[in-house]
XYZ file of N, CA and C in Angstrom:
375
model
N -6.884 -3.420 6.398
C -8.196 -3.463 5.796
C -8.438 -4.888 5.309
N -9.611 -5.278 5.797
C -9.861 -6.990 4.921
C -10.253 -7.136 3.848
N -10.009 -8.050 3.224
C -11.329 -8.240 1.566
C -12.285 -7.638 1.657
N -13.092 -7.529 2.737
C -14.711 -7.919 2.359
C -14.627 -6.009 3.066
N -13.754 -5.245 3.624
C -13.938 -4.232 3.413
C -13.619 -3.428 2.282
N -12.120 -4.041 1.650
C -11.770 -3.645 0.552
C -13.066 -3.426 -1.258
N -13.317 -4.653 -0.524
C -14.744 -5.207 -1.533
C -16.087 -3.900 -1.641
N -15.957 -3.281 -0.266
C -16.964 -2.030 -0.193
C -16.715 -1.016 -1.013
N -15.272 -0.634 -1.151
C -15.134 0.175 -1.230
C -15.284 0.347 -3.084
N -14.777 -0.764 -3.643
C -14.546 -1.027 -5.020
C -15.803 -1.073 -5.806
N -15.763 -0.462 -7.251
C -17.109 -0.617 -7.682
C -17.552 -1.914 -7.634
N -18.986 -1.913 -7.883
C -19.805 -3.241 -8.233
C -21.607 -2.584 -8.498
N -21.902 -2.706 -9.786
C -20.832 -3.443 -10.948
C -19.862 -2.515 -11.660
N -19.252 -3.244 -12.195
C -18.285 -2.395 -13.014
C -18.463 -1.826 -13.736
N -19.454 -1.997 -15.293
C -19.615 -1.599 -16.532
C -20.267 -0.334 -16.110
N -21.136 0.515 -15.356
C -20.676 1.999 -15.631
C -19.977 2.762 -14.877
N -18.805 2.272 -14.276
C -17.323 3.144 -14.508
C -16.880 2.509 -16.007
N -16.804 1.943 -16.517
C -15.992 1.748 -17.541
C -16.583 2.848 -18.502
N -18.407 2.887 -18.317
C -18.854 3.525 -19.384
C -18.836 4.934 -19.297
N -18.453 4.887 -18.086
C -18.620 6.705 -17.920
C -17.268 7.373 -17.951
N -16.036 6.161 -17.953
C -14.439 6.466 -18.259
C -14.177 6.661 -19.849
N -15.314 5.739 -20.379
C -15.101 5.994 -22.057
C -15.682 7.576 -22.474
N -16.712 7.463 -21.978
C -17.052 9.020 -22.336
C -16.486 10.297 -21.695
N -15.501 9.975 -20.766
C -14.739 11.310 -20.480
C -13.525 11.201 -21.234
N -13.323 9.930 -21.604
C -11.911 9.809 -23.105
C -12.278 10.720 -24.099
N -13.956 9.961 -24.759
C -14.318 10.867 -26.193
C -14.304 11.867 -25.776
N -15.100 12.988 -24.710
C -15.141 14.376 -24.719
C -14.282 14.829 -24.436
N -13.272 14.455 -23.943
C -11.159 14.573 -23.586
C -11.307 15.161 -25.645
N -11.357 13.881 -25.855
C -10.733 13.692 -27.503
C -11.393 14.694 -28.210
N -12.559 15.004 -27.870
C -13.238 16.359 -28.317
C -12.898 17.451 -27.734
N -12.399 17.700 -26.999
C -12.141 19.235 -26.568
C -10.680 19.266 -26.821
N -9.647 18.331 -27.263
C -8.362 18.690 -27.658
C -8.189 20.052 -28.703
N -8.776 20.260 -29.573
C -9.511 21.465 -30.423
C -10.673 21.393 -30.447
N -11.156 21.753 -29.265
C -12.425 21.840 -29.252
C -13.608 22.014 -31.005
N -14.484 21.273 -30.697
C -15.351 20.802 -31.898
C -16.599 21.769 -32.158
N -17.247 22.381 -32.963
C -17.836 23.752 -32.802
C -19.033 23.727 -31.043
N -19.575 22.253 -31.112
C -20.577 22.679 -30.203
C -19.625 22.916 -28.605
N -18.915 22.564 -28.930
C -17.763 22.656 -27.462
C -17.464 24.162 -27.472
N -16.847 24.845 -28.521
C -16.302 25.901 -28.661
C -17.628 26.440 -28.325
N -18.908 26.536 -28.698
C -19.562 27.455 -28.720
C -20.194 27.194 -27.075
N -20.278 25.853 -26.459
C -20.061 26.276 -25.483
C -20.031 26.669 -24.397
N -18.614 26.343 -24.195
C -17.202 27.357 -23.652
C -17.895 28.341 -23.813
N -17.822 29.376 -25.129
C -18.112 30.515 -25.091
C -19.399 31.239 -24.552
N -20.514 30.632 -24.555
C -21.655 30.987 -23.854
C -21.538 30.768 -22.377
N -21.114 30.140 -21.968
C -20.574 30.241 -20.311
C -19.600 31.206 -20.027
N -18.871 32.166 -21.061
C -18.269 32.954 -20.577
C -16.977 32.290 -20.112
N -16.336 31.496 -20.578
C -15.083 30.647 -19.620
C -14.013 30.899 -20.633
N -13.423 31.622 -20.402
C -12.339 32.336 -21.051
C -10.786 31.134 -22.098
N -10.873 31.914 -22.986
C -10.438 31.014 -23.920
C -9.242 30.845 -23.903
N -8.615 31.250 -22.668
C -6.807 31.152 -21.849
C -6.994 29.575 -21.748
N -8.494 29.100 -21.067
C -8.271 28.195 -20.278
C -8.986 26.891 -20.887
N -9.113 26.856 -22.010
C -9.937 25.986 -22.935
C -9.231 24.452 -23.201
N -7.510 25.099 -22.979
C -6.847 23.937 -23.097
C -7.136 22.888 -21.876
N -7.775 23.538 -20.533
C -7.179 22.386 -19.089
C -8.491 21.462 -19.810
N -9.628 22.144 -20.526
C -10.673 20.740 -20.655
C -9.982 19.463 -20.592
N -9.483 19.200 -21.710
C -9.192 17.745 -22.193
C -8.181 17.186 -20.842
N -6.839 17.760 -20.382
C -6.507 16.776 -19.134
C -7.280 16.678 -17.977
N -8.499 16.988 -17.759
C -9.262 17.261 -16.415
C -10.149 15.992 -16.886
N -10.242 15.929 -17.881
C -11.324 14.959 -18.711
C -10.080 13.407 -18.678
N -9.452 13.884 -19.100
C -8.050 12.485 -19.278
C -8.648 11.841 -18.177
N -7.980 13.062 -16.717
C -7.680 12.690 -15.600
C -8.885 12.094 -14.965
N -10.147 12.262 -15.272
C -11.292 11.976 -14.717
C -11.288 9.894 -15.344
N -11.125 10.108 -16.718
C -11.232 9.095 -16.428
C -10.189 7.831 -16.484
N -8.899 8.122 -16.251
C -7.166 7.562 -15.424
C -7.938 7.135 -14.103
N -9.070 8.321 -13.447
C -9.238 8.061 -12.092
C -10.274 7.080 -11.792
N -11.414 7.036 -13.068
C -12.540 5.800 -12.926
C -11.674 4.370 -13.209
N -10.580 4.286 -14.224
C -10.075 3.317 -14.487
C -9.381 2.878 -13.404
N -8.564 3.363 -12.433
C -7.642 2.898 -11.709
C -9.042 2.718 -10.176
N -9.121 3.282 -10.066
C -10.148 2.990 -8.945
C -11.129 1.737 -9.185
N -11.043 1.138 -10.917
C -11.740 -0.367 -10.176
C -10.880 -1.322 -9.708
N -9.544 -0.856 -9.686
C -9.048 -1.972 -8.572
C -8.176 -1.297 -7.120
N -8.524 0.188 -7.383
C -7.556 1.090 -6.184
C -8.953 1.779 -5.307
N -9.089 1.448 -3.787
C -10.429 1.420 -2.881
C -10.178 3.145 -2.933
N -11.358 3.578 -3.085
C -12.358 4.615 -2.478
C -11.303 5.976 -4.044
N -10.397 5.344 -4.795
C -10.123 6.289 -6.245
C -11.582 6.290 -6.919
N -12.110 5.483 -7.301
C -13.144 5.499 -7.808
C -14.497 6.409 -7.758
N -15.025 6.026 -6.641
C -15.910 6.639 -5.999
C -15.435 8.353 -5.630
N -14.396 8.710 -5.390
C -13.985 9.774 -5.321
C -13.744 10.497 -7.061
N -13.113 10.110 -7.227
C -13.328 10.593 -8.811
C -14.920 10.890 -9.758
N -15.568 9.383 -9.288
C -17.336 9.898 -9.621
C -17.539 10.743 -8.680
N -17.189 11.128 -7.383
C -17.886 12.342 -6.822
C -17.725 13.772 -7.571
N -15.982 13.686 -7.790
C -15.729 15.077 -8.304
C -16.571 15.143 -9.447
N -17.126 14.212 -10.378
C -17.052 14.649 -11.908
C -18.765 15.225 -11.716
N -19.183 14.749 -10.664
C -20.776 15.371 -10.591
C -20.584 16.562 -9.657
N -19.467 17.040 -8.839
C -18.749 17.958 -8.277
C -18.603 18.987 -9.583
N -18.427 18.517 -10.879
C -17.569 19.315 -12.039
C -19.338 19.517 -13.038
N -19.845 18.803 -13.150
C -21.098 18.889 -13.826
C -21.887 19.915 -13.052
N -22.081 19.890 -11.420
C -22.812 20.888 -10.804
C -22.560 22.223 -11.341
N -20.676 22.427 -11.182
C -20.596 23.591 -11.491
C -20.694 24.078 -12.986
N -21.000 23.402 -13.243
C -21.393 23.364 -15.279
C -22.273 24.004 -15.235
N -23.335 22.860 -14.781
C -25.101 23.628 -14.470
C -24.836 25.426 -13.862
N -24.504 25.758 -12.860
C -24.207 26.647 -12.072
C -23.440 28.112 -13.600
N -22.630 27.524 -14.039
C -22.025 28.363 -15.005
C -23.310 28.661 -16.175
N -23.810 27.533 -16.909
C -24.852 27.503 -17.510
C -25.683 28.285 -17.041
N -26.402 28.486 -15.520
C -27.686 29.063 -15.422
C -27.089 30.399 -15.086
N -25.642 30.948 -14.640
C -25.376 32.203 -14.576
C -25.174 33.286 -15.747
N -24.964 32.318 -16.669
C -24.921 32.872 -17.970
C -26.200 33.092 -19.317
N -27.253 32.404 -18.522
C -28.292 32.613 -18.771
C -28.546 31.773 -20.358
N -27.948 30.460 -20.012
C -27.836 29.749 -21.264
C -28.715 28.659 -20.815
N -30.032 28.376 -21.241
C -31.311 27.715 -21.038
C -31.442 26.665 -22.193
N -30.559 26.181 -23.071
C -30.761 25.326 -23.939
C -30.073 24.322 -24.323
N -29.875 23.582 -25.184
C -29.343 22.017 -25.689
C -28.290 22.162 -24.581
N -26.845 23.187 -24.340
C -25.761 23.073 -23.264
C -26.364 22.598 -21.992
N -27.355 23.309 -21.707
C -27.667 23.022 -20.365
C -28.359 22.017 -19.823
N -29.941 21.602 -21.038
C -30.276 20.307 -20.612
C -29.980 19.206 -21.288
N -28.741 19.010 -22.372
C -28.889 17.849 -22.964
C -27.381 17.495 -22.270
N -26.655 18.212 -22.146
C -24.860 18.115 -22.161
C -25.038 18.296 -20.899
N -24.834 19.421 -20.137
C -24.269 19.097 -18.793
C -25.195 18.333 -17.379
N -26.451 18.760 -18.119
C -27.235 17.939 -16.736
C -27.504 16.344 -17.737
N -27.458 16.363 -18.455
C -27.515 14.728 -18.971
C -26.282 13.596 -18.461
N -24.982 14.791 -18.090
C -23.855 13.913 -17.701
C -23.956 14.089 -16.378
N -24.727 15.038 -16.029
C -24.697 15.164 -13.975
C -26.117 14.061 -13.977
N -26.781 13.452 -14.568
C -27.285 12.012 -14.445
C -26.450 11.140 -14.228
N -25.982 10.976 -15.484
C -24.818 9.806 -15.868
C -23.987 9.646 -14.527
N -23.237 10.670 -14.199
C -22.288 10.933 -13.214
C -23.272 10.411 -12.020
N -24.178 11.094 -11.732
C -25.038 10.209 -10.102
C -25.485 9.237 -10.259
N -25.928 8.863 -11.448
C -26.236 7.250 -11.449
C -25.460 6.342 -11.449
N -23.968 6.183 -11.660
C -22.955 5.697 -12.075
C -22.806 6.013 -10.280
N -22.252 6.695 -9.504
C -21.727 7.148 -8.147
C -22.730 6.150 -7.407
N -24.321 6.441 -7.174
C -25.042 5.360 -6.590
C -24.802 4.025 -6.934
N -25.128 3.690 -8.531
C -25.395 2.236 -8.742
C -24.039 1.343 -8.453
N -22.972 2.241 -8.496
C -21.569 1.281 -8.416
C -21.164 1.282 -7.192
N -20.993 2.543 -6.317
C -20.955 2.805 -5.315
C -21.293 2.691 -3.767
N -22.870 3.208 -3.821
C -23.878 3.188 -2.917
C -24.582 1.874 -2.313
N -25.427 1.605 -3.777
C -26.056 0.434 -3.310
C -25.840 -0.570 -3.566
């Protein structure tokens, strides 16, 4: 692979992977015991409270994977795919559960922005 393909593959610009790696740290750091609006929810989606713990390493791991992918080709971009991959199914849980408020349009489709704008602007174009 040459530079100038390697160069494709790598973000540009950088600052929102960085910014969208910081905010899967804080909400990591928030769902370690989950914080009431987390707990509550979890619980309005129905997502069973066995599994409350994988939040925070899925969140770690999301953003281990924005960090290392600005200098490791196509980690990056793959990692922003999954996390709007992980927000869809948010939305999807949200509208099956018939939860129409602050969860649904401020939290998970506010970060399935974040997440596609961040995937295009660093990514794409």
């Amino acid at each position: 692979m040459s530079r100038s393909e390697v160069a494709e593959v790598l973000p540009d610009p950088v600052w929102p992977v960085v910014v969208l790696a910081v905010i899967q740290v804080a909400d990591g750091a928030l769902c370690l015991r989950p914080v009431r609006f987390i707990a509550e929810c979890l619980r309005d989606v129905g997502w069973p409270r066995r599994y409350w713990w994988l939040m925070s390493p899925v969140k770690f791991a999301a953003a281990a994977g924005l960090t290392v992918g600005i200098w490791v080709p196509y980690l990056g971009v793959l990692t922003c795919a999954a996390l709007v991959g992980y927000f869809v199914t948010a939305i999807a849980m949200h509208v099956r559960a018939r939860d129409f408020g602050r969860n649904l349009f401020v939290n998970a489709a506010g970060m399935l922005v974040v997440c596609i704008a961040t995937l295009v602007y660093s990514f794409v174009v």
